Amino acid sequence: MKRTKRWTCFILGVALLAGFAAVFGFKSASDSFSAYSPIPAAAKEIETTSGDAEGELRILAAIEAQDWIVAEYEKRYPNRKIAWEYATGEDFVHRLAADPVPDLIIADNNQANSLVALDLFEDLGQAPYSAAARIQNEWFKGLTLSPFRSMDGNSLIAVPKDYPLQGTFYRADILARYGFPSEPEALASFMEDPANWLRMAETLQAEGHSIVSYGVDILNIGAAGKGYFTPQGSFTRNSPEIKSVASAMMEAERKQLPSNLNMWDEIGRQAIRDGRLIMLYMGEWGWDQLKEWAPGQESRWAFTRLPFQAYGIHGGSFFSILKNSGKKTAAWDYIRLSMELETDYRVNRPGWQWMSEVPDYWPSPLAGEAEAIWNKELQASRPAGITANQWLNAIEARMMEQLDGDLQILRDVVYP
């Protein structure tokens, strides 16, 4: 019954996508999965009308209005006005099918999974935008384009606006006290090897300091930025690298190294203030959280990349222009201005230097279901004596057993 219900919901979702295409008069993608080239080939010019920039530009955003950018835009283009509409979650998606249709959207990065299959968005890899070169050479140097492409890989349908990397916040003074690297890059290099991370966790725990809250956090760190499926539908979280991290997780749990302290509740925050929880894994925006949780202690903390050579994002947003917008020129001008005005904000983040290390990631409409299965398997009891290799193989088998039919339906609908 549950599977039938889930399949029904999936098919209804596919019908909704088809409905969007029918309402807006768009074609469905028909090509098979293709390789994700770093820079798309030269493309033909897109026809625009000379007057399409004037008047009102409608922006649908999952963030509150950035009044200072809007004001600068209207100052530079006095014959244009911004109409900003704020919406989140399902309301955001439903608004895409309502009149008046937005010209430009600013969506949360985690919404890419629900939007990637909608054939609603302009190909920004084409002229006159040529956004791929701007993203990789100027705005986010060397960043993979795979998260911003259509499902068939042929179109660049989004431009990252804010791409905060997930990283490690740590008490540099405490690490130095016990002889561990305290300088950011030295610590990151040390933590690339799960064995080093385990040794540090064990040594510090003996002194009353924890560097991880829950065992599953260890594996989720190792899987950061990996997604769940390749464009061909293969499972991505069963690589040798992730198996190595899974082994470290099992060893950490065997030695009872996780503290079970939650940084999001008051008990965990008190542990942060007391120096008992001394490593936190979150986006670069975490400095604001630290100031709130441990006022006056910010100088004791430092930030570096994740352990285990993992690179993933935590939060952020992206731009997309609607195919049937009559204000494509105005929308593109807004994107360029926003990226110009927020240059200092981007390049002064620590994660700016690691953009080229972010792995390929392919959003999928099935990511939500895959994540639910993944989390359930990580929380479930494991058979005694099972190895990391056996465990991840079993998770992959269950994942594909439950989602293989849906993956095939998705292929058939998106690539008829």
GROMACS .gro file of C-alpha atoms in nm:
model
  416
    1MET     CA    1   0.000   0.000   0.000
    2LYS     CA    2   0.275   0.245   0.094
    3ARG     CA    3   0.465   0.172  -0.225
    4THR     CA    4   0.149   0.211  -0.436
    5LYS     CA    5   0.077   0.542  -0.267
    6ARG     CA    6   0.436   0.657  -0.320
    7TRP     CA    7   0.424   0.558  -0.687
    8THR     CA    8   0.094   0.741  -0.727
    9CYS     CA    9   0.248   1.054  -0.575
   10PHE     CA   10   0.547   1.020  -0.803
   11ILE     CA   11   0.331   0.981  -1.113
   12LEU     CA   12   0.118   1.278  -1.006
   13GLY     CA   13   0.438   1.476  -0.967
   14VAL     CA   14   0.542   1.379  -1.317
   15ALA     CA   15   0.198   1.481  -1.441
   16LEU     CA   16   0.245   1.816  -1.268
   17LEU     CA   17   0.571   1.863  -1.457
   18ALA     CA   18   0.395   1.778  -1.781
   19GLY     CA   19   0.121   2.021  -1.686
   20PHE     CA   20   0.371   2.302  -1.641
   21ALA     CA   21   0.509   2.228  -1.986
   22ALA     CA   22   0.162   2.223  -2.140
   23VAL     CA   23   0.051   2.547  -1.972
   24PHE     CA   24   0.361   2.735  -2.079
   25GLY     CA   25   0.393   2.574  -2.421
   26PHE     CA   26   0.735   2.423  -2.356
   27LYS     CA   27   0.881   2.107  -2.506
   28SER     CA   28   1.003   1.816  -2.299
   29ALA     CA   29   1.370   1.727  -2.306
   30SER     CA   30   1.422   1.438  -2.545
   31ASP     CA   31   1.794   1.367  -2.543
   32SER     CA   32   1.956   1.092  -2.339
   33PHE     CA   33   2.191   1.169  -2.051
   34SER     CA   34   2.506   1.338  -2.176
   35ALA     CA   35   2.845   1.412  -2.028
   36TYR     CA   36   2.870   1.729  -1.821
   37SER     CA   37   3.135   1.929  -2.004
   38PRO     CA   38   3.294   2.209  -1.797
   39ILE     CA   39   3.218   2.483  -2.051
   40PRO     CA   40   2.936   2.439  -2.305
   41ALA     CA   41   3.010   2.465  -2.673
   42ALA     CA   42   2.942   2.789  -2.859
   43ALA     CA   43   2.572   2.837  -2.915
   44LYS     CA   44   2.352   3.039  -3.145
   45GLU     CA   45   2.222   3.380  -3.042
   46ILE     CA   46   1.893   3.399  -2.855
   47GLU     CA   47   1.642   3.638  -3.004
   48THR     CA   48   1.551   3.930  -2.780
   49THR     CA   49   1.345   4.240  -2.839
   50SER     CA   50   1.501   4.580  -2.787
   51GLY     CA   51   1.224   4.693  -2.553
   52ASP     CA   52   1.199   4.384  -2.336
   53ALA     CA   53   1.404   4.541  -2.055
   54GLU     CA   54   1.178   4.833  -1.971
   55GLY     CA   55   0.896   4.827  -1.717
   56GLU     CA   56   0.843   4.586  -1.428
   57LEU     CA   57   1.072   4.289  -1.355
   58ARG     CA   58   0.893   4.025  -1.147
   59ILE     CA   59   1.121   3.835  -0.907
   60LEU     CA   60   1.000   3.531  -0.713
   61ALA     CA   61   1.244   3.468  -0.429
   62ALA     CA   62   1.293   3.229  -0.140
   63ILE     CA   63   1.484   3.505   0.038
   64GLU     CA   64   1.364   3.839   0.168
   65ALA     CA   65   1.405   4.135  -0.067
   66GLN     CA   66   1.761   4.267  -0.088
   67ASP     CA   67   1.657   4.629  -0.086
   68TRP     CA   68   2.006   4.769  -0.141
   69ILE     CA   69   2.051   4.568  -0.461
   70VAL     CA   70   1.699   4.653  -0.579
   71ALA     CA   71   1.764   5.024  -0.514
   72GLU     CA   72   2.091   5.017  -0.708
   73TYR     CA   73   1.924   4.834  -0.997
   74GLU     CA   74   1.644   5.089  -1.021
   75LYS     CA   75   1.901   5.369  -0.997
   76ARG     CA   76   2.106   5.230  -1.286
   77TYR     CA   77   1.795   5.154  -1.493
   78PRO     CA   78   1.549   5.436  -1.415
   79ASN     CA   79   1.285   5.304  -1.656
   80ARG     CA   80   1.266   4.970  -1.473
   81LYS     CA   81   1.100   4.863  -1.149
   82ILE     CA   82   1.134   4.549  -0.937
   83ALA     CA   83   0.829   4.360  -0.809
   84TRP     CA   84   0.964   4.124  -0.541
   85GLU     CA   85   0.752   3.832  -0.418
   86TYR     CA   86   0.871   3.618  -0.127
   87ALA     CA   87   0.767   3.250  -0.109
   88THR     CA   88   0.913   2.926   0.024
   89GLY     CA   89   0.856   2.550   0.000
   90GLU     CA   90   0.549   2.429  -0.188
   91ASP     CA   91   0.416   2.785  -0.215
   92PHE     CA   92   0.724   2.873  -0.418
   93VAL     CA   93   0.669   2.586  -0.664
   94HIS     CA   94   0.295   2.653  -0.694
   95ARG     CA   95   0.366   3.019  -0.767
   96LEU     CA   96   0.553   2.915  -1.081
   97ALA     CA   97   0.222   2.803  -1.232
   98ALA     CA   98   0.022   3.111  -1.132
   99ASP     CA   99  -0.033   3.442  -1.310
  100PRO     CA  100   0.153   3.665  -1.343
  101VAL     CA  101   0.444   3.433  -1.412
  102PRO     CA  102   0.773   3.555  -1.260
  103ASP     CA  103   1.057   3.660  -1.487
  104LEU     CA  104   1.338   3.566  -1.251
  105ILE     CA  105   1.353   3.331  -0.954
  106ILE     CA  106   1.594   3.316  -0.661
  107ALA     CA  107   1.555   2.967  -0.515
  108ASP     CA  108   1.720   2.790  -0.223
  109ASN     CA  109   1.995   2.555  -0.338
  110ASN     CA  110   1.805   2.264  -0.182
  111GLN     CA  111   1.511   2.341  -0.413
  112ALA     CA  112   1.717   2.238  -0.716
  113ASN     CA  113   1.602   1.879  -0.666
  114SER     CA  114   1.235   1.972  -0.707
  115LEU     CA  115   1.290   2.221  -0.992
  116VAL     CA  116   1.548   2.048  -1.211
  117ALA     CA  117   1.293   1.838  -1.402
  118LEU     CA  118   1.073   2.137  -1.487
  119ASP     CA  119   1.133   2.247  -1.844
  120LEU     CA  120   1.064   2.609  -1.752
  121PHE     CA  121   1.402   2.773  -1.748
  122GLU     CA  122   1.614   2.963  -1.997
  123ASP     CA  123   1.944   2.810  -2.108
  124LEU     CA  124   2.192   3.055  -1.959
  125GLY     CA  125   2.484   2.877  -2.121
  126GLN     CA  126   2.373   3.019  -2.457
  127ALA     CA  127   2.454   3.362  -2.594
  128PRO     CA  128   2.383   3.637  -2.506
  129TYR     CA  129   2.428   3.517  -2.146
  130SER     CA  130   2.729   3.282  -2.173
  131ALA     CA  131   2.699   3.230  -1.799
  132ALA     CA  132   2.922   2.922  -1.779
  133ALA     CA  133   3.240   3.119  -1.837
  134ARG     CA  134   3.131   3.387  -1.591
  135ILE     CA  135   3.056   3.130  -1.320
  136GLN     CA  136   3.380   2.937  -1.358
  137ASN     CA  137   3.619   3.221  -1.438
  138GLU     CA  138   3.477   3.509  -1.237
  139TRP     CA  139   3.195   3.446  -0.990
  140PHE     CA  140   3.289   3.104  -0.845
  141LYS     CA  141   3.629   3.014  -0.986
  142GLY     CA  142   3.650   2.657  -1.108
  143LEU     CA  143   3.314   2.551  -0.963
  144THR     CA  144   3.154   2.248  -1.127
  145LEU     CA  145   2.849   2.333  -1.339
  146SER     CA  146   2.671   2.001  -1.286
  147PRO     CA  147   2.437   2.126  -1.006
  148PHE     CA  148   2.307   2.401  -1.236
  149ARG     CA  149   2.230   2.198  -1.547
  150SER     CA  150   1.907   2.049  -1.676
  151MET     CA  151   1.857   1.677  -1.615
  152ASP     CA  152   1.985   1.585  -1.961
  153GLY     CA  153   2.294   1.798  -1.904
  154ASN     CA  154   2.241   2.000  -2.221
  155SER     CA  155   2.128   2.330  -2.070
  156LEU     CA  156   2.266   2.556  -1.800
  157ILE     CA  157   1.943   2.654  -1.623
  158ALA     CA  158   2.078   2.826  -1.312
  159VAL     CA  159   2.347   3.061  -1.185
  160PRO     CA  160   2.466   3.016  -0.825
  161LYS     CA  161   2.401   3.330  -0.622
  162ASP     CA  162   2.528   3.217  -0.283
  163TYR     CA  163   2.725   2.892  -0.247
  164PRO     CA  164   2.839   2.860   0.116
  165LEU     CA  165   3.068   2.564   0.166
  166GLN     CA  166   3.019   2.341   0.464
  167GLY     CA  167   3.325   2.332   0.684
  168THR     CA  168   3.476   2.265   1.026
  169PHE     CA  169   3.457   2.518   1.308
  170TYR     CA  170   3.706   2.424   1.579
  171ARG     CA  171   3.867   2.545   1.900
  172ALA     CA  172   4.219   2.618   1.777
  173ASP     CA  173   4.351   2.679   2.129
  174ILE     CA  174   4.244   2.336   2.254
  175LEU     CA  175   4.384   2.150   1.953
  176ALA     CA  176   4.718   2.327   1.997
  177ARG     CA  177   4.722   2.240   2.368
  178TYR     CA  178   4.721   1.868   2.285
  179GLY     CA  179   4.968   1.885   1.999
  180PHE     CA  180   4.729   1.874   1.703
  181PRO     CA  181   4.748   2.114   1.405
  182SER     CA  182   4.565   2.438   1.480
  183GLU     CA  183   4.632   2.633   1.159
  184PRO     CA  184   4.336   2.585   0.919
  185GLU     CA  185   4.505   2.425   0.620
  186ALA     CA  186   4.739   2.216   0.834
  187LEU     CA  187   4.442   2.079   1.027
  188ALA     CA  188   4.241   2.014   0.709
  189SER     CA  189   4.532   1.822   0.556
  190PHE     CA  190   4.572   1.621   0.877
  191MET     CA  191   4.200   1.532   0.881
  192GLU     CA  192   4.197   1.409   0.522
  193ASP     CA  193   4.297   1.067   0.656
  194PRO     CA  194   4.012   0.914   0.861
  195ALA     CA  195   4.274   0.740   1.079
  196ASN     CA  196   4.415   1.077   1.186
  197TRP     CA  197   4.069   1.211   1.260
  198LEU     CA  198   3.992   0.903   1.472
  199ARG     CA  199   4.316   0.934   1.668
  200MET     CA  200   4.244   1.299   1.738
  201ALA     CA  201   3.887   1.221   1.846
  202GLU     CA  202   4.006   0.950   2.085
  203THR     CA  203   4.284   1.162   2.236
  204LEU     CA  204   4.061   1.463   2.291
  205GLN     CA  205   3.774   1.260   2.432
  206ALA     CA  206   4.007   1.129   2.701
  207GLU     CA  207   4.063   1.492   2.801
  208GLY     CA  208   3.692   1.579   2.806
  209HIS     CA  209   3.661   1.731   2.457
  210SER     CA  210   3.441   1.596   2.175
  211ILE     CA  211   3.481   1.661   1.803
  212VAL     CA  212   3.163   1.486   1.687
  213SER     CA  213   2.806   1.472   1.814
  214TYR     CA  214   2.664   1.157   1.652
  215GLY     CA  215   2.812   0.861   1.470
  216VAL     CA  216   2.603   0.921   1.159
  217ASP     CA  217   2.751   1.271   1.137
  218ILE     CA  218   3.083   1.111   1.044
  219LEU     CA  219   2.942   0.932   0.739
  220ASN     CA  220   2.732   1.231   0.635
  221ILE     CA  221   3.045   1.446   0.640
  222GLY     CA  222   3.217   1.196   0.412
  223ALA     CA  223   2.917   1.201   0.177
  224ALA     CA  224   2.893   1.582   0.167
  225GLY     CA  225   2.844   1.711  -0.185
  226LYS     CA  226   2.795   1.362  -0.330
  227GLY     CA  227   2.419   1.363  -0.394
  228TYR     CA  228   2.250   1.025  -0.441
  229PHE     CA  229   2.245   0.942  -0.813
  230THR     CA  230   2.449   0.996  -1.127
  231PRO     CA  231   2.266   1.116  -1.441
  232GLN     CA  232   2.240   0.749  -1.541
  233GLY     CA  233   2.068   0.664  -1.212
  234SER     CA  234   2.359   0.489  -1.040
  235PHE     CA  235   2.393   0.524  -0.662
  236THR     CA  236   2.679   0.759  -0.567
  237ARG     CA  237   2.730   0.683  -0.197
  238ASN     CA  238   2.912   0.351  -0.218
  239SER     CA  239   3.256   0.460  -0.335
  240PRO     CA  240   3.586   0.343  -0.182
  241GLU     CA  241   3.625   0.687  -0.021
  242ILE     CA  242   3.286   0.670   0.150
  243LYS     CA  243   3.350   0.311   0.257
  244SER     CA  244   3.667   0.429   0.429
  245VAL     CA  245   3.470   0.693   0.619
  246ALA     CA  246   3.203   0.436   0.708
  247SER     CA  247   3.476   0.220   0.861
  248ALA     CA  248   3.590   0.520   1.066
  249MET     CA  249   3.232   0.578   1.181
  250MET     CA  250   3.199   0.218   1.298
  251GLU     CA  251   3.529   0.241   1.486
  252ALA     CA  252   3.426   0.571   1.648
  253GLU     CA  253   3.099   0.417   1.763
  254ARG     CA  254   3.277   0.108   1.895
  255LYS     CA  255   3.500   0.335   2.104
  256GLN     CA  256   3.199   0.550   2.206
  257LEU     CA  257   3.357   0.868   2.072
  258PRO     CA  258   3.037   1.053   1.966
  259SER     CA  259   2.919   1.281   2.248
  260ASN     CA  260   2.546   1.286   2.162
  261LEU     CA  261   2.557   1.661   2.225
  262ASN     CA  262   2.332   1.860   1.991
  263MET     CA  263   2.461   2.206   1.902
  264TRP     CA  264   2.106   2.314   1.821
  265ASP     CA  265   1.975   2.274   2.176
  266GLU     CA  266   2.072   2.451   2.497
  267ILE     CA  267   2.257   2.151   2.644
  268GLY     CA  268   2.477   2.138   2.335
  269ARG     CA  269   2.532   2.513   2.336
  270GLN     CA  270   2.640   2.500   2.698
  271ALA     CA  271   2.888   2.229   2.599
  272ILE     CA  272   3.022   2.464   2.331
  273ARG     CA  273   3.068   2.741   2.588
  274ASP     CA  274   3.233   2.500   2.832
  275GLY     CA  275   3.480   2.365   2.576
  276ARG     CA  276   3.335   2.015   2.578
  277LEU     CA  277   3.207   2.028   2.219
  278ILE     CA  278   3.496   2.176   2.021
  279MET     CA  279   3.422   2.090   1.657
  280LEU     CA  280   3.110   2.188   1.466
  281TYR     CA  281   3.035   2.106   1.102
  282MET     CA  282   2.817   2.363   0.923
  283GLY     CA  283   2.814   2.628   0.651
  284GLU     CA  284   3.039   2.932   0.646
  285TRP     CA  285   2.751   3.135   0.787
  286GLY     CA  286   2.815   2.951   1.117
  287TRP     CA  287   3.016   3.242   1.257
  288ASP     CA  288   2.688   3.419   1.334
  289GLN     CA  289   2.567   3.111   1.519
  290LEU     CA  290   2.887   3.091   1.723
  291LYS     CA  291   2.856   3.453   1.827
  292GLU     CA  292   2.506   3.376   1.950
  293TRP     CA  293   2.590   3.046   2.120
  294ALA     CA  294   2.922   3.141   2.278
  295PRO     CA  295   2.939   3.521   2.304
  296GLY     CA  296   3.288   3.657   2.348
  297GLN     CA  297   3.456   3.330   2.252
  298GLU     CA  298   3.478   3.380   1.875
  299SER     CA  299   3.852   3.451   1.888
  300ARG     CA  300   3.915   3.098   2.018
  301TRP     CA  301   3.753   2.942   1.712
  302ALA     CA  302   3.883   2.894   1.359
  303PHE     CA  303   3.736   2.756   1.036
  304THR     CA  304   3.867   2.513   0.778
  305ARG     CA  305   3.735   2.266   0.523
  306LEU     CA  306   3.566   1.939   0.610
  307PRO     CA  307   3.752   1.623   0.712
  308PHE     CA  308   3.800   1.329   0.472
  309GLN     CA  309   3.857   1.551   0.164
  310ALA     CA  310   3.483   1.619   0.152
  311TYR     CA  311   3.345   1.934  -0.010
  312GLY     CA  312   2.977   2.021   0.009
  313ILE     CA  313   2.752   2.321   0.053
  314HIS     CA  314   2.519   2.412   0.337
  315GLY     CA  315   2.249   2.660   0.232
  316GLY     CA  316   2.268   2.929  -0.033
  317SER     CA  317   2.059   3.013  -0.340
  318PHE     CA  318   2.059   3.034  -0.719
  319PHE     CA  319   1.907   3.238  -1.004
  320SER     CA  320   1.699   3.105  -1.295
  321ILE     CA  321   1.524   3.299  -1.572
  322LEU     CA  322   1.184   3.173  -1.692
  323LYS     CA  323   1.173   3.068  -2.057
  324ASN     CA  324   0.852   3.256  -2.127
  325SER     CA  325   0.958   3.576  -1.953
  326GLY     CA  326   0.922   3.891  -2.156
  327LYS     CA  327   1.196   4.053  -1.950
  328LYS     CA  328   1.495   3.827  -2.009
  329THR     CA  329   1.733   4.116  -2.070
  330ALA     CA  330   1.622   4.287  -1.750
  331ALA     CA  331   1.648   3.961  -1.556
  332TRP     CA  332   2.001   3.897  -1.681
  333ASP     CA  333   2.100   4.254  -1.597
  334TYR     CA  334   1.974   4.197  -1.243
  335ILE     CA  335   2.179   3.877  -1.209
  336ARG     CA  336   2.495   4.051  -1.329
  337LEU     CA  337   2.442   4.348  -1.097
  338SER     CA  338   2.371   4.128  -0.797
  339MET     CA  339   2.686   3.925  -0.860
  340GLU     CA  340   2.887   4.247  -0.902
  341LEU     CA  341   2.760   4.404  -0.579
  342GLU     CA  342   2.819   4.089  -0.374
  343THR     CA  343   3.171   4.024  -0.503
  344ASP     CA  344   3.342   4.114  -0.175
  345TYR     CA  345   3.100   3.895   0.019
  346ARG     CA  346   3.190   3.594  -0.198
  347VAL     CA  347   3.564   3.630  -0.235
  348ASN     CA  348   3.629   3.707   0.132
  349ARG     CA  349   3.477   3.379   0.245
  350PRO     CA  350   3.724   3.101   0.328
  351GLY     CA  351   3.538   2.864   0.096
  352TRP     CA  352   3.620   3.079  -0.208
  353GLN     CA  353   3.960   2.908  -0.231
  354TRP     CA  354   3.804   2.559  -0.243
  355MET     CA  355   3.538   2.611  -0.511
  356SER     CA  356   3.728   2.408  -0.770
  357GLU     CA  357   3.733   2.109  -0.532
  358VAL     CA  358   3.353   2.075  -0.511
  359PRO     CA  359   3.260   1.742  -0.677
  360ASP     CA  360   3.002   1.695  -0.950
  361TYR     CA  361   2.652   1.682  -0.806
  362TRP     CA  362   2.334   1.609  -1.001
  363PRO     CA  363   2.004   1.724  -0.850
  364SER     CA  364   1.723   1.468  -0.876
  365PRO     CA  365   1.347   1.479  -0.810
  366LEU     CA  366   1.402   1.154  -0.618
  367ALA     CA  367   1.660   1.303  -0.382
  368GLY     CA  368   1.402   1.357  -0.107
  369GLU     CA  369   1.295   0.993  -0.111
  370ALA     CA  370   1.656   0.878  -0.136
  371GLU     CA  371   1.750   1.091   0.164
  372ALA     CA  372   1.466   0.943   0.369
  373ILE     CA  373   1.587   0.589   0.289
  374TRP     CA  374   1.948   0.685   0.360
  375ASN     CA  375   1.865   0.839   0.698
  376LYS     CA  376   1.649   0.542   0.796
  377GLU     CA  377   1.930   0.299   0.713
  378LEU     CA  378   2.186   0.503   0.905
  379GLN     CA  379   1.965   0.508   1.214
  380ALA     CA  380   1.878   0.138   1.199
  381SER     CA  381   2.064  -0.124   1.402
  382ARG     CA  382   2.340  -0.299   1.209
  383PRO     CA  383   2.402  -0.675   1.226
  384ALA     CA  384   2.690  -0.768   1.454
  385GLY     CA  385   3.018  -0.809   1.268
  386ILE     CA  386   2.903  -0.643   0.946
  387THR     CA  387   3.179  -0.457   0.762
  388ALA     CA  388   3.152  -0.109   0.613
  389ASN     CA  389   3.168  -0.261   0.265
  390GLN     CA  390   2.885  -0.505   0.339
  391TRP     CA  391   2.677  -0.237   0.507
  392LEU     CA  392   2.700   0.016   0.222
  393ASN     CA  393   2.634  -0.259  -0.032
  394ALA     CA  394   2.317  -0.347   0.160
  395ILE     CA  395   2.209   0.018   0.171
  396GLU     CA  396   2.261   0.049  -0.204
  397ALA     CA  397   2.062  -0.270  -0.266
  398ARG     CA  398   1.769  -0.143  -0.058
  399MET     CA  399   1.788   0.200  -0.219
  400MET     CA  400   1.774   0.059  -0.570
  401GLU     CA  401   1.508  -0.196  -0.477
  402GLN     CA  402   1.279   0.079  -0.353
  403LEU     CA  403   1.356   0.346  -0.614
  404ASP     CA  404   1.462   0.161  -0.928
  405GLY     CA  405   1.112   0.165  -1.075
  406ASP     CA  406   1.075   0.536  -1.004
  407LEU     CA  407   1.414   0.606  -1.158
  408GLN     CA  408   1.300   0.427  -1.474
  409ILE     CA  409   0.972   0.621  -1.479
  410LEU     CA  410   1.168   0.944  -1.447
  411ARG     CA  411   1.394   0.846  -1.736
  412ASP     CA  412   1.093   0.757  -1.951
  413VAL     CA  413   0.917   1.088  -1.878
  414VAL     CA  414   1.214   1.321  -1.906
  415TYR     CA  415   1.371   1.133  -2.198
  416PRO     CA  416   1.075   0.990  -2.394
   0.00000   0.00000   0.00000
